[in-house]
Structure formats: C-alpha cells, structure tokens
PDB file of C-alpha atoms in Angstrom:
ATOM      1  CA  UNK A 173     118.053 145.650  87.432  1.00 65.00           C
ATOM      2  CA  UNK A 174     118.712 144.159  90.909  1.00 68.00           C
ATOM      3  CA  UNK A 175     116.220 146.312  92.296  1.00 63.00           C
ATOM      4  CA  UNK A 176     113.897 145.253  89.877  1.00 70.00           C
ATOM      5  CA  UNK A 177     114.478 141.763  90.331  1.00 74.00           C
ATOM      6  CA  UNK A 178     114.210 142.006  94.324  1.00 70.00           C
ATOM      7  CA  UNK A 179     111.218 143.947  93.990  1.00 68.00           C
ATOM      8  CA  UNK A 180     109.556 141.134  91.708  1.00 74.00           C
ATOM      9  CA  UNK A 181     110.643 138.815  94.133  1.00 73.00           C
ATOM     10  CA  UNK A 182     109.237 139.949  97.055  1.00 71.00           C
ATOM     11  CA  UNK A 183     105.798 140.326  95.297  1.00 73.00           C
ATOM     12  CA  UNK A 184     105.883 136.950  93.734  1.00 77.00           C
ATOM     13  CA  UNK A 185     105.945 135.704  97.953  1.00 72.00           C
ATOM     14  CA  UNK A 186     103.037 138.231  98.618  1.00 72.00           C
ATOM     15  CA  UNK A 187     101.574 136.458  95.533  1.00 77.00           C
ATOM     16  CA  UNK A 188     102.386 132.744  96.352  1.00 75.00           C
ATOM     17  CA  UNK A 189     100.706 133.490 100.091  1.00 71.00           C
ATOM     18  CA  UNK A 190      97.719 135.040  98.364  1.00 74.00           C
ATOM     19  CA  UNK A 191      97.769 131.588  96.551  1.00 77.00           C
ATOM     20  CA  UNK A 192      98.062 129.432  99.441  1.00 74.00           C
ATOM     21  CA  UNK A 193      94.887 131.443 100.763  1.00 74.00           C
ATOM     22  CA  UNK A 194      92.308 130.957  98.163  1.00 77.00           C
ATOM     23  CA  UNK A 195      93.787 126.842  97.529  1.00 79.00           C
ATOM     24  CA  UNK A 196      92.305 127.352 101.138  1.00 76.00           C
ATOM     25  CA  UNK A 197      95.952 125.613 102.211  1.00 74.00           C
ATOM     26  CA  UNK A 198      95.380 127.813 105.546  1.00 71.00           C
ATOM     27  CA  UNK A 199      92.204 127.386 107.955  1.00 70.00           C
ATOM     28  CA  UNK A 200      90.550 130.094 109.259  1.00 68.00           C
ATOM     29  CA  UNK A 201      92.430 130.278 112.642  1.00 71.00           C
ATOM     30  CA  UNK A 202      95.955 129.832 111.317  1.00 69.00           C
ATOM     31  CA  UNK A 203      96.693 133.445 111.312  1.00 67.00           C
ATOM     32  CA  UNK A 204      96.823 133.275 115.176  1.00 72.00           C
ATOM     33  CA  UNK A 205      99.806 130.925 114.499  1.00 72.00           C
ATOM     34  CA  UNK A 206     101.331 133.039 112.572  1.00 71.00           C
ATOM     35  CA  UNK A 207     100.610 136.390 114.147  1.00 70.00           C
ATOM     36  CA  UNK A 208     102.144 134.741 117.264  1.00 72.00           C
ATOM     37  CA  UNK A 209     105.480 134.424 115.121  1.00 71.00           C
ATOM     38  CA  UNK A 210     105.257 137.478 113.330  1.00 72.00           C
ATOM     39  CA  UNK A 211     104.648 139.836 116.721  1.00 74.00           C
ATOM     40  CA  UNK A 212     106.474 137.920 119.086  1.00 76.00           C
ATOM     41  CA  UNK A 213     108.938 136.329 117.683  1.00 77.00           C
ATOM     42  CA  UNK A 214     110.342 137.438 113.945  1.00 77.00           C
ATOM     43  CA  UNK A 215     110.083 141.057 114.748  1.00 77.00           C
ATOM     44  CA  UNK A 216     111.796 141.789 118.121  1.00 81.00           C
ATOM     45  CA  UNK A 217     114.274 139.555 116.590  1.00 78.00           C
ATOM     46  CA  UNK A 218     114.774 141.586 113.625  1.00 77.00           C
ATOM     47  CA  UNK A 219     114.566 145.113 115.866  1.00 80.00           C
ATOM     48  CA  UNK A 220     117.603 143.618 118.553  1.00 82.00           C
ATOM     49  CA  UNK A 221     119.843 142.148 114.890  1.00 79.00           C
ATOM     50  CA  UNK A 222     118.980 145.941 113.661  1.00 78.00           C
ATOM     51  CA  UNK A 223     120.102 147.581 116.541  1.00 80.00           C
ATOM     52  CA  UNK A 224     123.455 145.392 117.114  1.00 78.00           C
ATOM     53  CA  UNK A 225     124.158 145.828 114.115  1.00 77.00           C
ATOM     54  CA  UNK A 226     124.142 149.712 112.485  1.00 75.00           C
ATOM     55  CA  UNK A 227     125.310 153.091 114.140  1.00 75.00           C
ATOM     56  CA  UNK A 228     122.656 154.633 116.300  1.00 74.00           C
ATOM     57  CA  UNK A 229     123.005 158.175 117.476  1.00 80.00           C
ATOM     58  CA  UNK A 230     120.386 160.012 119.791  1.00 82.00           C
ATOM     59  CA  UNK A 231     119.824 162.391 117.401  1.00 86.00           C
ATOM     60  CA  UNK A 232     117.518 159.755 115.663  1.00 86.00           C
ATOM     61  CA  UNK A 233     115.465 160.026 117.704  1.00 87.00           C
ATOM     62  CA  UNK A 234     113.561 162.662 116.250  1.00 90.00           C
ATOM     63  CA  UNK A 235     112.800 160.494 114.235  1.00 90.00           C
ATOM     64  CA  UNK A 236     110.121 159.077 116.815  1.00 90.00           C
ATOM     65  CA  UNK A 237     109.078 162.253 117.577  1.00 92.00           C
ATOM     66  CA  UNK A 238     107.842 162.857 114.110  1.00 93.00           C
ATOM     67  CA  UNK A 239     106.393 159.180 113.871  1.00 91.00           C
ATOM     68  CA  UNK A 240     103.955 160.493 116.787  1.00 91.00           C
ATOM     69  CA  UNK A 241     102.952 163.139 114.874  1.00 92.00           C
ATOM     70  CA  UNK A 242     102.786 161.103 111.502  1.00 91.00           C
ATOM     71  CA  UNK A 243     100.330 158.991 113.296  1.00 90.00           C
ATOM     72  CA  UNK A 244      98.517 162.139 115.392  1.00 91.00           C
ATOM     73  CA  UNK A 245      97.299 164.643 113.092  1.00 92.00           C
ATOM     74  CA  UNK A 246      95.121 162.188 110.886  1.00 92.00           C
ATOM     75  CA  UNK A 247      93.717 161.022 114.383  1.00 92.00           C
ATOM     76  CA  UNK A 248      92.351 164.661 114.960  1.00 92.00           C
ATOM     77  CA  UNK A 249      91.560 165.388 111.377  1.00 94.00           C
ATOM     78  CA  UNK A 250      89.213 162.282 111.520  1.00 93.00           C
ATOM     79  CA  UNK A 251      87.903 163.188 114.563  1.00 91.00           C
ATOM     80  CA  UNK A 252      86.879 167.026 113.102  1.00 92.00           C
ATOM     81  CA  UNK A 253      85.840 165.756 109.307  1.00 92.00           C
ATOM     82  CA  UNK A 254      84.139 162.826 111.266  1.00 89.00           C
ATOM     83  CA  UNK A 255      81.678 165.197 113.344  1.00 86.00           C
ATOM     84  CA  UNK A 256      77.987 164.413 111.474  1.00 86.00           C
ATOM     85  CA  UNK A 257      78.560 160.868 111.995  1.00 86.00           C
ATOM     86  CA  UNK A 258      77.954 158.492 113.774  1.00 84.00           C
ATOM     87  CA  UNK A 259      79.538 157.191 116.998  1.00 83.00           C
ATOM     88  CA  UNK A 260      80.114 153.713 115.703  1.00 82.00           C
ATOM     89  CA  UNK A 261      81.566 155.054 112.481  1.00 85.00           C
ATOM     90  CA  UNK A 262      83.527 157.394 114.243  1.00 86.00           C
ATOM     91  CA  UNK A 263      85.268 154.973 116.464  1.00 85.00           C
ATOM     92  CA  UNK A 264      85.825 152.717 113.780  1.00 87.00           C
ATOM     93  CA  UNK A 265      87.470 155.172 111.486  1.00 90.00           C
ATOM     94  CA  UNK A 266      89.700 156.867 113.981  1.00 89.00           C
ATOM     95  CA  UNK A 267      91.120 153.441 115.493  1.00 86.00           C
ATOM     96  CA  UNK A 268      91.984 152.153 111.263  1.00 86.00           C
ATOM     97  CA  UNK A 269      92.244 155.280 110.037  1.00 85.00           C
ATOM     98  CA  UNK A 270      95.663 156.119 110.819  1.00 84.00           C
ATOM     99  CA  UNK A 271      99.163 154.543 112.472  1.00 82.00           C
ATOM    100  CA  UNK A 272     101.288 152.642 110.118  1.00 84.00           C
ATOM    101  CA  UNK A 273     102.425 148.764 110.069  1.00 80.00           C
ATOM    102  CA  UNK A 274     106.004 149.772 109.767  1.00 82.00           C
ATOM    103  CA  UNK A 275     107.782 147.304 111.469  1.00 71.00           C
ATOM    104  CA  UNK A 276     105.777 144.225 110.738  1.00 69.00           C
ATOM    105  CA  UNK A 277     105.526 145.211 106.859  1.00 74.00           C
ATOM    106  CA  UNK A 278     107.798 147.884 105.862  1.00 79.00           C
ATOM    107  CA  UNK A 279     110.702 147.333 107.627  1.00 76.00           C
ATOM    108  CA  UNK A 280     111.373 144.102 106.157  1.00 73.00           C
ATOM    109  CA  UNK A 281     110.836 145.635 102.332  1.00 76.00           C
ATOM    110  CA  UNK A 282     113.308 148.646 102.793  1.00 79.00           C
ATOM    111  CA  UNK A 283     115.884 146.014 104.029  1.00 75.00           C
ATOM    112  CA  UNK A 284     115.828 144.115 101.449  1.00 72.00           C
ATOM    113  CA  UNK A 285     115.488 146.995  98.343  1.00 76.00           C
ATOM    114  CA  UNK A 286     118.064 149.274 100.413  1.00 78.00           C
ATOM    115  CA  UNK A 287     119.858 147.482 102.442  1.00 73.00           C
ATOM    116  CA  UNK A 288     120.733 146.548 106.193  1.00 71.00           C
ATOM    117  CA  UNK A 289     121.638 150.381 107.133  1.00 73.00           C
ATOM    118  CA  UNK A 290     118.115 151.762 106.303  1.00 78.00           C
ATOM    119  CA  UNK A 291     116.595 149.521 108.976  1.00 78.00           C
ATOM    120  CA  UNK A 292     117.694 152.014 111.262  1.00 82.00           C
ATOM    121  CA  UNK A 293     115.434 154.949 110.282  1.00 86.00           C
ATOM    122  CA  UNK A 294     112.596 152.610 110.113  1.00 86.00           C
ATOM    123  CA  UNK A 295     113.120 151.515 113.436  1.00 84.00           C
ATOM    124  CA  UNK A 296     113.570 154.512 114.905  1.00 87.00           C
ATOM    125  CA  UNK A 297     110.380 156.086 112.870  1.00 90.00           C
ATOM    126  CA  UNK A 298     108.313 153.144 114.357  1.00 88.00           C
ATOM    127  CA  UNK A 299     108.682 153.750 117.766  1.00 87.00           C
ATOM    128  CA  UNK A 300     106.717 156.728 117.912  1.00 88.00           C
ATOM    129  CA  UNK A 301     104.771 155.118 115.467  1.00 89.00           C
ATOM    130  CA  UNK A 302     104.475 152.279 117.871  1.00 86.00           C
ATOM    131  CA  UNK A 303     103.081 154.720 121.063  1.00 86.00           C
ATOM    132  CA  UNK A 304     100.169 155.295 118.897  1.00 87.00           C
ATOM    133  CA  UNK A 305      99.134 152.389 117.450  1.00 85.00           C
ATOM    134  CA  UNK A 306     100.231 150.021 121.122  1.00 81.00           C
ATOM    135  CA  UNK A 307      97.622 152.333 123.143  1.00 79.00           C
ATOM    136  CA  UNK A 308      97.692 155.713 122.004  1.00 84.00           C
ATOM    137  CA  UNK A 309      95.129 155.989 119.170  1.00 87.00           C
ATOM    138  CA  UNK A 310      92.720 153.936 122.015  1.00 84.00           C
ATOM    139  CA  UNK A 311      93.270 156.507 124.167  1.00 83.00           C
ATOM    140  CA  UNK A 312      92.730 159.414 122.562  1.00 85.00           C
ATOM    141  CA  UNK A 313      89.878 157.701 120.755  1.00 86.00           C
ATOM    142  CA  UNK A 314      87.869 157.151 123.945  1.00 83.00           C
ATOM    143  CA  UNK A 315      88.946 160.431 125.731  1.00 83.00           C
ATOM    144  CA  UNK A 316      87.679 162.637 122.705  1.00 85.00           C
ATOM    145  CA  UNK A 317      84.186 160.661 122.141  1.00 83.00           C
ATOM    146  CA  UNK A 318      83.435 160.383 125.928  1.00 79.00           C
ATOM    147  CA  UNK A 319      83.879 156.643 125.777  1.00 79.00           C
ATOM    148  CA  UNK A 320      84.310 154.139 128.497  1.00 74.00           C
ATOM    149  CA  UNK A 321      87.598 152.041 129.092  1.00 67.00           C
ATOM    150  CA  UNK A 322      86.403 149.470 131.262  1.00 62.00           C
ATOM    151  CA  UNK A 323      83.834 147.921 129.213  1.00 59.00           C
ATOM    152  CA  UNK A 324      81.821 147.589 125.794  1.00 58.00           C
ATOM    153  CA  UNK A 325      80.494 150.657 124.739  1.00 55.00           C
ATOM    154  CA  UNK A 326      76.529 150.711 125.872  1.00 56.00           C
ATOM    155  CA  UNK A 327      74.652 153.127 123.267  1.00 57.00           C
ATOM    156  CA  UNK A 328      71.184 151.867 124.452  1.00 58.00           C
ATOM    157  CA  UNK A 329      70.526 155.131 126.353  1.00 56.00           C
ATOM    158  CA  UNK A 330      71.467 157.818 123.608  1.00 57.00           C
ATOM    159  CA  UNK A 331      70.576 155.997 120.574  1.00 59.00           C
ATOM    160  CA  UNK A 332      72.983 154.782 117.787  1.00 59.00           C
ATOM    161  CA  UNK A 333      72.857 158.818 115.535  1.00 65.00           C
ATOM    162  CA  UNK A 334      74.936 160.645 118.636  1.00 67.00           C
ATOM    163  CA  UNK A 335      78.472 161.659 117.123  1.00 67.00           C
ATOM    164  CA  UNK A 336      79.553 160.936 120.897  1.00 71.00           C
ATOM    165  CA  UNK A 337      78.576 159.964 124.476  1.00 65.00           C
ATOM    166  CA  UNK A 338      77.923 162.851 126.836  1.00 63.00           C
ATOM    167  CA  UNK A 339      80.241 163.605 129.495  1.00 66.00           C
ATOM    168  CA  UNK A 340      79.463 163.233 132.748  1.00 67.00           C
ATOM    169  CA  UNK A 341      81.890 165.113 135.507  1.00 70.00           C
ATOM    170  CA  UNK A 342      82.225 162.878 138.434  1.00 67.00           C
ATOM    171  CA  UNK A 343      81.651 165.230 141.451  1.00 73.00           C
ATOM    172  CA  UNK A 344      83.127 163.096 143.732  1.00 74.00           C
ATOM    173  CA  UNK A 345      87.050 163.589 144.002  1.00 79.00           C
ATOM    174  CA  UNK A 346      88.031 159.715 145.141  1.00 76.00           C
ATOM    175  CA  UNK A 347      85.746 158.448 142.106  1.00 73.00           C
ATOM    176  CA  UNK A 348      87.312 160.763 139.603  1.00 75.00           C
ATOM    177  CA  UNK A 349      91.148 159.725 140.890  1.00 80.00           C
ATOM    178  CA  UNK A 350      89.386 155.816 140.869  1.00 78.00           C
ATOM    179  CA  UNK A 351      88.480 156.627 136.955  1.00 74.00           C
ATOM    180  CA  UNK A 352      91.870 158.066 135.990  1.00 77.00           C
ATOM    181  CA  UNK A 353      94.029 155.197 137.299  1.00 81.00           C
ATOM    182  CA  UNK A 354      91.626 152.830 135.853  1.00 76.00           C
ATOM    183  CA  UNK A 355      92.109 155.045 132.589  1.00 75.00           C
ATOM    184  CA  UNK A 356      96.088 155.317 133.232  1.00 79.00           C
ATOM    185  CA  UNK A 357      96.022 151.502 133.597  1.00 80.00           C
ATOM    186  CA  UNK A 358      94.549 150.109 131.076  1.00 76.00           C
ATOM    187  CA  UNK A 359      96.715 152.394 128.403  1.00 76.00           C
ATOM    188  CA  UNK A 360     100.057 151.192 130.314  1.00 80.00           C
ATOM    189  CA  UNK A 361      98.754 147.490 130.151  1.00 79.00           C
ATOM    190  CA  UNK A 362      98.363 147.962 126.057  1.00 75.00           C
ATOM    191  CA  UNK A 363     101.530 148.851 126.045  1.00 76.00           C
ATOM    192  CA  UNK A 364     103.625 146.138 128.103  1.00 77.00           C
ATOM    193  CA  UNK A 365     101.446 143.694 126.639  1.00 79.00           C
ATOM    194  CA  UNK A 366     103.176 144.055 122.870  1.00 81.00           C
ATOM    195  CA  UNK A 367     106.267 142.334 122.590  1.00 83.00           C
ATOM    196  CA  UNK A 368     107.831 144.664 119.755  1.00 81.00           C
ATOM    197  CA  UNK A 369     107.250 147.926 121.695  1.00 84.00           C
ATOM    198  CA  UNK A 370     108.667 146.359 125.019  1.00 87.00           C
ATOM    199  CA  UNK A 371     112.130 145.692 122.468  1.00 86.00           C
ATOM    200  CA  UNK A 372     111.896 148.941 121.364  1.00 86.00           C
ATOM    201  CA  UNK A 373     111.753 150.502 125.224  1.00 87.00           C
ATOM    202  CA  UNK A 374     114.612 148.386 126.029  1.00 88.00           C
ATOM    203  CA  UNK A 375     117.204 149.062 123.045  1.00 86.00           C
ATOM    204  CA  UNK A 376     116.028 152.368 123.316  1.00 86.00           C
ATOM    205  CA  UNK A 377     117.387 152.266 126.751  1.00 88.00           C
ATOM    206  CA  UNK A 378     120.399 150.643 126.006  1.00 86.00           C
ATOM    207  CA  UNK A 379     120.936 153.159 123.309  1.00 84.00           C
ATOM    208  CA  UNK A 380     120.809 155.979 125.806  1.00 85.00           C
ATOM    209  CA  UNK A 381     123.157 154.209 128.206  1.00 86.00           C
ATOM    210  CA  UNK A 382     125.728 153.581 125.293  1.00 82.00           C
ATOM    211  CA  UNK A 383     125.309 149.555 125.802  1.00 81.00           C
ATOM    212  CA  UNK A 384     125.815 147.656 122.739  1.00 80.00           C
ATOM    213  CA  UNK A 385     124.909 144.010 122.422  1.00 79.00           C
ATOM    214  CA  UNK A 386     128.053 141.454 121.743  1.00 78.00           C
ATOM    215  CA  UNK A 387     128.655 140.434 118.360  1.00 74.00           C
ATOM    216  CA  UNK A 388     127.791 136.249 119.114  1.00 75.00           C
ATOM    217  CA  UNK A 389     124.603 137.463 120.044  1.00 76.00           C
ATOM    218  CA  UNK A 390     123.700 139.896 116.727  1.00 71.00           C
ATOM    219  CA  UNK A 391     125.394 136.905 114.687  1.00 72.00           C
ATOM    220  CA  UNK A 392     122.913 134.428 116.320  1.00 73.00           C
ATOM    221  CA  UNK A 393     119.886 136.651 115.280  1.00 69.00           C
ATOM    222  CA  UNK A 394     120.506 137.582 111.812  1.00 64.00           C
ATOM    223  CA  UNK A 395     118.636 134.818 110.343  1.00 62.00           C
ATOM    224  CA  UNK A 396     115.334 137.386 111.328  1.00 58.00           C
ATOM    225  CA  UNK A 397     116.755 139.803 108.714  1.00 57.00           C
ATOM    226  CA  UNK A 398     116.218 137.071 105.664  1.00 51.00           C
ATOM    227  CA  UNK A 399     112.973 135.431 107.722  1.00 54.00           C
ATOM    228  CA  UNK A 400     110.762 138.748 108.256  1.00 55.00           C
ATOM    229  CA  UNK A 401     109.259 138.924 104.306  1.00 52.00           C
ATOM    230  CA  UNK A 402     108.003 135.558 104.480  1.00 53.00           C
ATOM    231  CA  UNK A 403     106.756 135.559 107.484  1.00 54.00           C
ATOM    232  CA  UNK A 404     104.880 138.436 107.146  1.00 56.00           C
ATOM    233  CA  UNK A 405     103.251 137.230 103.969  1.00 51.00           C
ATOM    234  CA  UNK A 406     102.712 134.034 105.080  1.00 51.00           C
ATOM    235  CA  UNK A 407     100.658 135.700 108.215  1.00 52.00           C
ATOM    236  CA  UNK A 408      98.802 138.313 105.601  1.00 52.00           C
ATOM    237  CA  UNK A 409      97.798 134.288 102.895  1.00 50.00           C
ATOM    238  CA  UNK A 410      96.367 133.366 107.055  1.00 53.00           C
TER     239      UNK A 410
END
C-alpha cells in the first residue's frame, strides 16, 4: 500500500505541474530557469549524494556498457527502416528516436518507489546512456547521412527527397586531417559542455581510484535525493 501511495504521490506533482502550465502560472521562457536547475544543479547533486552514499564495485560497470548499446541499436535500426525517407525526417527521427532521460526522470522515481540503493544501477546504466545522448547519437547521426558538423545543413543543391547528402572524399590529406579534428572537436565539446556527464567522468574516476567522498560532504547533499521529483516536474509544467 506504500507503494501505492508513493506512486500516487508522485503523479499527483506531475499533475499539479501540468496544472500550473495550462493556469499559464509559467511563461514561455521559464523552462530555461528551470532546466538550468534541473541539469546543472539538482542532478550532479543527486549523482555525487548517490555515489557517497551506496557500494559501488567495477563490475557495474557493465552496466554502462549495455546502456551504450540500449541506446545504439535503435540508432541503426532507424537509420535502416528510415532509408525511403527523407533526409529531414531521417535526422529528426534518429536524434529523438532513441537514448533515454534516465537520470533527469527516472532516477528520481526508482529512488523513491525502491529506495536509495537502486540509484546505483540507474546511475551506472546512465552513463553509457549519457555517451549517446551528450554527443554520440550527433555523431553517428551526421557520419551515417553524410552531414556537416560545422554548420546548418544546406539541402539547396540536392533537393529536400535525398535520404542523405553525398559524400565527397577530400583528396587532399591536410584538409581531410583539418575535417576530422574539426569532427573530433565538436563531439568532445558536447560532451564537457553537460554538467551531469562531466560528474559522471569524475566519480567514475574516483570509483576506479577507490576514493570515496567524506561523509559531511554526502550529508550536505542529500537534500537532492528528496528535491529531484519536483524539480523535474516543475521543469516538464515550464
């Protein structure tokens, strides 16, 4: 009956934010606010409190391994179903069409209907699922339809019904090195850019080197474990 009763709860706050939406309580801009909170704030918070606070073991994680592949083979299944179509429907369904919002959305659910000690499997789950979704979908995305990284895509030349840009081999060795680091860096900027997958790299790390946090410090962030359902709904009402 607990379970029932948490369960209830948690979709009476999805409901009340829903609320708060429509009574048009929110502007049209205030999700920045809160996806500001959410992303770089809330989360790490609740990913460092998560790690300081259950047993890790490197064996877990395999449990990345298999959230790149979660996220992987609907990427290339979309890109083979998706061949007829065209390029601007292609893009668009392999960049939504797979990756999960674990850690923003179900992370804070399993913790509260299982417990503190499940976080850990989600975590560890959503860091591979976090290498696809921080730059890796975008990556593959433009690599398999041809697509430029360093600038909007310009169909004017092949017309809108191609399935994907031709490739063009650059014959010059300096300009195809010039392409790939241009390629190589804008993937590694996506990356470092997101707050949540720069904590994961670094308690990762930690993890590896067998340094745990102190206790003052996991005590001082557990309020993110009771804050992360309501501020993700209040960010999905913006």
């Amino acid at each position: 009956m607990s379970g029932v009763i948490q369960a209830l709860a948690l979709l009476a706050v999805l409901l009340g934010g829903y609320g708060l939406k429509r009574a048009h309580v929110f502007g049209p801009k205030d999700y920045k606010v809160m996806e500001g909170v959410v992303f770089d704030f809330t989360l790490p918070g609740a990913i460092i409190y998560s790690f300081s606070t259950n047993e890790h073991h490197l064996d877990m994680l395999w449990l990345s391994l298999f959230g790149v592949i979660s996220s992987l083979i609907p990427l290339l299944l979309i890109f083979v179903s998706t061949r007829h179509l065209q390029i601007r429907d292609r893009v668009f369904l392999m960049l939504n069409g797979c990756g999960m919002n674990v850690g923003n959305f179900c992370l804070p659910i399993i913790t509260a209907l299982l417990g503190q000690g499940a976080s850990m499997s989600v975590i560890m789950f959503d860091i591979g699922n976090s290498l696809m979704m921080c730059a890796g979908m975008y990556a593959m995305t433009t690599s398999l339809l041809h697509i430029p990284q360093n600038g909007p895509v310009d169909l004017s030349h092949v017309g809108n019904d191609v399935a994907k840009l031709p490739y063009h081999r650059l014959t010059d060795p300096h300009a195809r090195w010039l392409r790939r680091r241009a390629n190589i860096r804008n993937v590694i900027r996506s990356f470092y850019t997101s707050v949540p997958f720069d904590t994961y790299v670094v308690m990762v790390a930690l993890m590896i080197i067998g340094v745990r946090l102190p206790e003052w410090f996991a005590t001082s962030l557990a309020l993110f474990r009771t804050r992360m359902v309501s501020a993700r709904c209040s960010w999905s009402a913006c």
